[in-house]
């Protein structure tokens, strides 16, 4: 098998180019059905029900365990993260072999402060596989960022060390990024939240601060996690159960009138989460890279894979409030499109008795300065290809016509210079674009000739680029070294939709 491809030997038709893909979608998927017969996961319609193990719902929401610092003094966060096989209980009566950081999935919550130095020893105890830890969204030096070019061998340890600059408070995360194994290591359980706290936080402490990390579980009847199928490689792996902090539809109890600060993380490989809070009022206060300039009321939010959003949710009505999914069509290929709408991810019981009065949310949160005029403009075009080779069909996910090559630098930039990046999606699926090393500002979206400005200025490290859409963003890399940019549907990244940016001092 080609390292970037996958095979569909049952396909009789020779297809090439993304138009062929679109044609297949319109043709009623007869070819794709034969693919799923060969092992493609068909979602909820074909055989999947028989395969599924039931996952119980409704237990009290677990807050993520925090990683304790061993430094014994403020200003230094020092700890160890061990990636290793572990066992989880998702179904009531059987164990699931997973991969875990320090025995838990999601991994332990890391909380540190702006200005802190971080030193984390990573122990890779995954048998026979290299790994890394990528500090997703964080302003860390290139050689500490867990690039695929810097693998940690099975059985080896390494220390990641970096400073958290002033102004870097935000909702980041950590996950593996080894060459060719990222998708599998993440869906088997390796991901955790890293919250950088501000020394002076404008959000009232009375709201609490709770991480809700969404992952996406597929469970076979024996409790195991099935391997990726061809359908997964094409669409990205979507599971059968969306979990919150490892639990299905957990319950949270709050007093009437309570306001809660919630940090929502899409840590799934490939599931798009369009969400609404029924029975409670949402206000967006932050994105990937921290707080907005001012709060923005929202009826619904959209989290594509790897995105985060910070909310204040007001529970002003007694009874039940639910965080539910809405339908979102991200350009599914072939059969087995998962049922996106109507899943309840979290249930909140709001008591009849009012709680203590909550302080108001400030009208201003923190200033965000626009990045200003770019010195350089770049254009990145995303395409999908499908072609026959000697052994079968091969699918490619490309940027500017090229699949990822670890030996090739795709873009050379200069540290400290503002750039305009235009991400053009000419493919048939949405692709969430992620860049390492810095936070960017989305300035414009264009689709069918219509140009729209984003509703608010925000710091982002991941942005969805819908099919046929162009997203323009401004960015500045402050530190030299090699940085990855890629689609955060992890199966697409693995099949080639990634490049290397070399930032020169
Ligand atoms: Cu993609």
XYZ file of C-alpha atoms and ligand atoms in Angstrom:
506
model
C 0.000 0.000 0.000
C 1.188 3.476 -0.849
C 2.026 5.365 2.316
C -0.285 8.224 1.448
C -2.990 6.217 -0.217
C -5.559 3.607 0.456
C -6.946 0.900 -1.738
C -10.349 0.065 -3.064
C -9.697 -2.938 -5.227
C -13.419 -3.547 -5.709
C -13.828 -0.416 -7.743
C -14.248 -1.124 -11.413
C -14.270 2.421 -12.666
C -11.134 4.393 -13.267
C -11.557 7.742 -11.621
C -9.285 10.675 -11.354
C -9.567 14.211 -10.163
C -11.962 15.817 -7.764
C -14.677 16.068 -10.415
C -14.810 12.299 -10.421
C -15.359 12.414 -6.686
C -18.228 14.828 -7.082
C -19.615 12.587 -9.818
C -19.497 9.614 -7.477
C -21.482 11.552 -4.918
C -24.177 12.295 -7.479
C -24.272 8.821 -8.923
C -25.990 7.310 -5.918
C -22.861 5.768 -4.457
C -23.076 2.325 -6.017
C -19.307 2.224 -6.116
C -19.042 3.493 -2.598
C -21.433 0.834 -1.333
C -19.066 -1.787 -2.603
C -16.322 -0.003 -0.695
C -18.193 -0.228 2.560
C -18.919 -3.908 1.943
C -15.196 -4.294 1.908
C -14.870 -2.905 5.370
C -15.997 0.702 5.134
C -17.817 1.739 8.282
C -21.319 2.525 7.119
C -22.386 4.549 10.113
C -25.737 3.915 11.702
C -27.540 2.347 8.771
C -25.716 -0.857 7.907
C -24.663 -3.384 10.459
C -23.314 -0.707 12.743
C -26.120 -1.134 15.265
C -25.302 -4.788 15.727
C -21.661 -3.923 16.185
C -22.183 -1.107 18.658
C -21.768 -1.575 22.352
C -24.188 0.545 24.379
C -22.617 3.409 26.287
C -24.509 4.473 29.424
C -25.529 8.117 29.814
C -26.449 10.494 32.596
C -23.666 10.157 35.184
C -22.512 13.305 36.988
C -20.075 15.327 34.864
C -16.470 14.619 35.815
C -14.154 17.565 35.829
C -10.872 16.575 34.209
C -8.135 15.570 36.655
C -5.454 18.263 36.811
C -1.762 17.607 36.307
C 0.076 18.653 39.462
C 3.272 20.656 39.151
C 6.274 19.059 40.849
C 8.224 22.326 40.873
C 7.104 23.360 44.357
C 7.292 27.058 43.523
C 5.279 29.530 41.463
C 6.644 30.500 38.041
C 7.673 26.978 37.039
C 5.335 24.207 35.927
C 7.154 20.896 35.940
C 5.538 17.520 35.387
C 5.640 14.259 33.487
C 3.268 12.939 30.829
C 3.463 9.262 30.004
C 1.693 7.983 26.900
C 0.913 4.295 27.312
C -1.733 1.639 26.746
C -4.527 1.711 29.329
C -8.052 0.434 29.839
C -11.263 2.451 29.894
C -14.861 1.555 30.778
C -17.207 3.092 28.195
C -19.671 0.204 27.964
C -21.150 -1.005 31.258
C -19.748 -4.506 31.154
C -16.552 -4.587 29.176
C -13.147 -2.968 29.017
C -11.809 -0.953 26.119
C -8.083 -0.905 25.388
C -7.075 2.714 24.782
C -4.002 4.906 24.736
C -3.820 7.380 27.609
C -1.674 10.129 29.062
C -0.963 9.271 32.703
C -3.673 6.619 32.570
C -6.578 8.910 31.663
C -8.367 9.886 28.469
C -8.805 12.766 27.918
C -5.380 13.350 29.423
C -4.943 15.388 32.601
C -5.807 19.086 32.428
C -2.702 21.260 32.512
C -3.213 24.677 34.093
C -0.398 27.208 34.102
C -0.146 30.986 34.177
C 1.109 33.612 31.763
C 4.771 34.205 32.547
C 5.356 30.617 33.744
C 8.112 28.379 32.463
C 6.874 24.906 31.535
C 9.043 21.770 31.635
C 7.249 18.570 30.800
C 8.989 15.235 30.491
C 7.285 13.120 27.872
C 7.675 9.365 28.250
C 6.615 7.436 25.173
C 5.545 3.983 26.341
C 3.473 3.142 23.266
C 4.902 -0.143 22.094
C 6.551 -0.019 18.696
C 5.349 3.482 17.795
C 7.051 6.813 17.812
C 5.112 9.785 19.107
C 5.456 13.468 19.985
C 3.511 16.016 21.993
C 2.283 18.951 19.958
C 1.202 21.963 22.034
C -1.722 22.916 19.835
C -2.066 26.695 19.460
C 0.623 27.587 21.971
C 3.434 30.069 21.294
C 6.280 27.593 21.892
C 9.652 27.431 20.064
C 9.604 25.339 16.877
C 11.954 22.686 18.282
C 9.683 22.211 21.344
C 6.451 21.899 19.381
C 6.328 18.146 18.751
C 6.705 18.299 14.969
C 6.711 15.006 13.038
C 10.351 15.799 12.222
C 11.227 15.459 15.956
C 9.856 12.047 16.952
C 10.285 10.456 20.369
C 11.011 6.765 19.859
C 9.022 4.065 21.636
C 10.485 3.650 25.112
C 12.285 7.018 25.028
C 11.816 10.190 27.101
C 12.319 13.834 26.209
C 11.733 17.150 27.937
C 9.640 19.850 26.307
C 10.477 23.280 27.729
C 8.991 26.672 26.950
C 7.874 29.999 28.414
C 4.298 31.210 28.394
C 4.467 34.852 27.322
C 2.356 37.630 28.833
C -0.922 37.895 26.949
C -0.942 34.212 25.955
C -3.842 33.134 28.209
C -6.136 30.826 26.254
C -7.676 27.388 25.733
C -4.985 25.233 24.168
C -4.527 21.483 24.007
C -1.913 18.827 23.520
C -1.894 15.733 21.341
C 0.532 13.496 19.410
C 1.825 14.550 15.986
C 4.083 11.709 14.759
C 4.420 11.039 11.064
C 1.679 8.725 9.836
C 0.302 7.826 13.292
C -1.392 11.008 14.523
C -4.967 10.083 13.590
C -4.820 6.685 15.270
C -3.029 7.823 18.422
C -5.588 10.604 18.908
C -8.732 8.529 18.340
C -7.346 5.829 20.634
C -7.319 8.416 23.404
C -4.292 10.720 23.384
C -5.450 14.322 23.799
C -5.642 16.709 26.729
C -6.442 20.333 27.524
C -3.807 22.962 28.387
C -5.339 26.115 29.835
C -3.085 29.127 30.181
C -4.609 31.433 32.785
C -4.277 35.195 32.884
C -2.747 36.809 35.958
C -5.600 39.343 35.881
C -8.699 37.638 34.533
C -11.679 39.909 33.738
C -14.171 37.008 33.912
C -15.680 36.712 37.419
C -14.281 33.749 39.363
C -17.837 33.036 40.591
C -18.597 31.577 37.147
C -16.132 28.746 37.741
C -13.994 27.507 34.863
C -14.851 24.131 33.352
C -13.258 22.381 30.391
C -15.631 20.317 28.239
C -13.547 18.201 25.899
C -15.459 16.483 23.094
C -14.138 13.226 21.716
C -15.756 10.765 19.371
C -15.896 7.091 20.262
C -16.569 4.084 18.080
C -16.934 0.887 20.031
C -17.233 -2.652 18.699
C -19.421 -5.224 20.463
C -16.372 -6.679 22.236
C -15.540 -3.236 23.636
C -12.590 -2.619 21.332
C -12.091 0.396 19.091
C -12.204 -0.725 15.446
C -9.411 0.339 13.092
C -9.957 3.047 10.517
C -11.793 1.965 7.382
C -11.615 3.375 3.876
C -14.642 5.505 4.628
C -12.784 6.940 7.635
C -9.746 7.711 5.513
C -11.942 9.606 3.085
C -14.200 11.558 5.451
C -12.099 11.427 8.573
C -13.087 9.088 11.401
C -16.473 9.883 12.903
C -17.490 7.693 15.811
C -20.855 6.611 17.181
C -20.757 8.371 20.551
C -19.738 11.977 21.165
C -18.255 12.084 24.655
C -17.716 15.007 27.014
C -14.650 14.517 29.223
C -14.908 10.821 28.359
C -18.607 10.518 29.327
C -21.731 10.261 27.220
C -24.319 12.972 27.944
C -23.210 13.624 31.541
C -25.289 15.725 33.942
C -24.390 18.955 35.633
C -26.451 20.559 38.403
C -26.531 24.332 38.870
C -28.623 26.806 40.867
C -31.132 28.976 39.044
C -29.475 32.230 37.994
C -26.016 30.643 37.852
C -23.537 31.686 35.202
C -20.862 29.171 34.204
C -17.659 29.655 32.258
C -17.269 26.695 29.899
C -14.336 25.983 27.583
C -15.514 23.759 24.742
C -12.901 21.717 22.881
C -13.475 19.793 19.683
C -10.855 17.067 20.155
C -12.492 14.699 17.658
C -10.637 13.520 14.575
C -13.264 14.673 12.128
C -16.660 15.554 13.605
C -18.121 18.993 12.986
C -20.068 20.238 16.000
C -22.750 22.854 15.400
C -24.200 23.373 18.856
C -27.082 25.096 20.625
C -27.902 25.363 24.337
C -31.616 24.755 24.794
C -32.974 26.381 27.943
C -29.894 28.528 28.633
C -28.302 31.639 27.098
C -24.817 31.452 25.544
C -22.342 34.314 25.322
C -19.075 33.795 23.463
C -16.179 35.257 25.411
C -13.172 33.589 23.786
C -11.796 31.489 20.946
C -8.718 29.289 20.383
C -6.230 31.931 21.475
C -8.082 33.485 24.401
C -10.628 36.175 25.213
C -12.427 38.365 22.698
C -12.460 42.164 22.905
C -15.997 42.004 24.245
C -18.663 39.347 24.820
C -20.897 38.284 21.908
C -24.344 36.714 22.480
C -24.916 33.571 20.379
C -27.872 31.292 19.624
C -25.594 28.643 18.166
C -21.895 27.980 17.769
C -19.793 26.011 15.324
C -16.738 23.999 16.316
C -14.893 22.253 13.522
C -12.267 19.652 14.490
C -9.584 21.170 16.776
C -11.398 24.470 17.376
C -12.182 25.761 20.875
C -14.626 28.321 22.160
C -15.070 29.897 25.565
C -18.617 30.557 26.717
C -20.449 32.090 29.606
C -23.757 30.246 29.901
C -26.569 31.798 31.962
C -29.019 29.339 33.526
C -31.969 31.611 34.312
C -34.819 29.092 33.911
C -35.471 26.245 36.332
C -35.710 22.811 34.744
C -33.487 21.117 32.218
C -31.096 22.792 29.807
C -29.341 20.730 27.135
C -26.348 21.202 24.905
C -27.450 19.677 21.604
C -26.104 19.253 18.091
C -27.642 20.826 14.982
C -27.394 19.567 11.434
C -24.316 20.603 9.483
C -23.458 19.384 5.991
C -19.684 19.385 5.601
C -19.671 17.547 2.296
C -19.809 13.888 3.325
C -18.429 11.434 0.752
C -20.281 8.214 0.091
C -22.700 6.356 2.379
C -22.935 6.408 6.147
C -23.223 10.119 6.765
C -23.568 10.275 10.549
C -26.729 11.655 12.116
C -25.423 15.092 13.069
C -28.551 16.661 14.479
C -30.324 16.058 17.761
C -27.560 14.527 19.865
C -27.622 15.653 23.488
C -24.045 16.152 24.623
C -24.645 17.561 28.117
C -27.712 17.841 30.358
C -27.896 20.579 32.983
C -30.375 20.396 35.848
C -31.243 23.925 36.934
C -32.677 24.035 40.463
C -35.882 25.914 41.375
C -34.134 27.710 44.217
C -32.090 30.678 43.072
C -28.405 30.607 43.957
C -26.202 33.455 45.074
C -26.345 36.586 42.920
C -23.747 36.450 40.150
C -21.500 39.396 39.347
C -22.052 40.734 35.807
C -19.757 39.921 32.915
C -17.630 42.996 32.106
C -18.448 44.787 28.853
C -14.802 44.730 27.806
C -12.621 41.639 28.155
C -9.202 42.454 26.681
C -7.988 44.482 23.706
C -7.195 42.686 20.425
C -5.090 44.818 18.100
C -5.667 44.146 14.379
C -2.516 42.747 12.760
C -2.533 45.471 10.096
C -1.077 45.633 6.610
C 0.625 42.460 5.349
C 4.099 42.566 3.789
C 3.555 39.239 1.981
C 0.547 37.436 0.478
C 0.269 33.682 -0.015
C -2.329 31.412 -1.559
C -2.906 27.818 -0.419
C -5.282 25.757 -2.538
C -6.845 22.601 -1.043
C -7.846 19.833 -3.442
C -8.839 16.179 -3.269
C -7.783 13.654 -5.886
C -8.681 10.079 -6.604
C -6.751 7.943 -9.037
C -6.168 4.338 -9.965
C -2.721 2.885 -9.682
C -1.441 -0.643 -10.238
C -2.954 -1.972 -7.004
C -6.171 -0.025 -6.645
C -7.641 3.369 -6.011
C -5.640 6.011 -4.248
C -7.034 9.136 -2.670
C -4.957 12.215 -2.088
C -5.530 15.361 -0.073
C -3.289 18.089 -1.422
C -2.188 21.665 -0.779
C -1.129 23.533 -3.921
C -1.122 20.225 -5.768
C 1.338 18.544 -3.418
C 1.117 15.901 -0.742
C 3.143 16.355 2.458
C 6.836 15.568 2.267
C 8.871 15.789 5.458
C 11.988 16.592 3.414
C 10.443 19.553 1.603
C 10.014 23.122 2.838
C 6.925 24.571 1.182
C 6.981 28.170 2.358
C 9.808 30.362 3.641
C 8.791 33.334 5.791
C 10.503 35.901 7.964
C 9.975 36.179 11.716
C 8.062 39.256 12.790
C 6.582 39.980 9.367
C 2.804 40.162 8.903
C 1.450 37.937 6.126
C -1.901 37.518 4.418
C -2.784 33.872 3.793
C -5.590 33.012 1.437
C -6.859 29.460 1.993
C -8.818 28.352 -1.059
C -10.903 25.208 -0.739
C -11.478 23.746 -4.208
C -12.403 20.363 -2.777
C -15.781 18.746 -2.150
C -15.432 18.581 1.624
C -14.862 21.197 4.310
C -11.283 21.240 5.625
C -10.402 22.894 8.959
C -7.094 24.715 8.445
C -4.589 24.749 11.333
C -1.241 26.515 11.596
C 1.378 25.853 14.278
C 3.403 28.441 16.149
C 1.091 31.429 16.258
C -2.472 32.660 16.441
C -4.023 34.315 13.395
C -6.898 36.711 12.670
C -9.555 35.819 10.100
C -10.269 38.942 8.071
C -12.562 37.765 5.281
C -14.529 34.822 3.891
C -15.572 34.526 0.270
C -18.046 32.083 -1.266
C -19.862 32.329 -4.609
C -18.465 35.826 -5.105
C -19.870 37.069 -1.797
C -17.356 38.484 0.644
C -18.164 38.550 4.362
C -16.247 39.950 7.320
C -16.164 37.831 10.481
C -18.657 38.965 13.164
C -15.846 39.717 15.632
C -12.062 39.970 15.767
C -10.507 36.934 17.449
C -7.295 34.957 17.885
C -7.536 31.604 16.134
C -5.219 28.727 15.274
C -7.818 26.618 13.460
C -10.503 27.810 11.053
C -12.950 25.824 8.969
C -12.695 26.430 5.245
C -15.980 25.204 3.787
C -16.020 23.593 0.349
C -15.889 26.244 -2.399
C -14.940 28.840 0.190
C -11.885 31.079 0.469
C -10.781 32.263 3.919
C -8.306 35.138 4.220
C -6.320 35.528 7.394
C -3.516 37.642 8.784
C -0.685 36.112 10.773
C 2.753 36.814 12.122
C 5.265 34.193 13.247
C 7.518 35.657 15.953
C 9.903 32.702 16.361
C 12.202 31.075 13.806
C 12.049 27.409 12.838
C 9.901 24.921 10.985
C 6.128 24.985 11.488
C 3.396 22.699 10.215
C 0.179 23.808 8.588
C -2.481 21.252 7.760
C -6.075 20.144 7.642
C -7.158 19.108 11.142
C -9.279 16.241 9.911
C -6.445 14.041 11.078
C -6.939 11.376 8.414
C -6.602 14.093 5.737
C -3.437 15.426 7.347
C -2.086 11.894 7.295
C -3.017 11.424 3.623
C -1.033 14.484 2.569
C -2.901 17.701 3.391
C 0.001 19.274 5.272
C 2.985 21.486 4.532
C 6.075 22.937 6.178
C 6.614 26.633 6.778
C 10.209 27.630 7.521
C 10.420 30.865 9.499
C 13.813 32.561 9.202
C 15.105 34.826 11.935
Cu -9.468 17.885 5.481
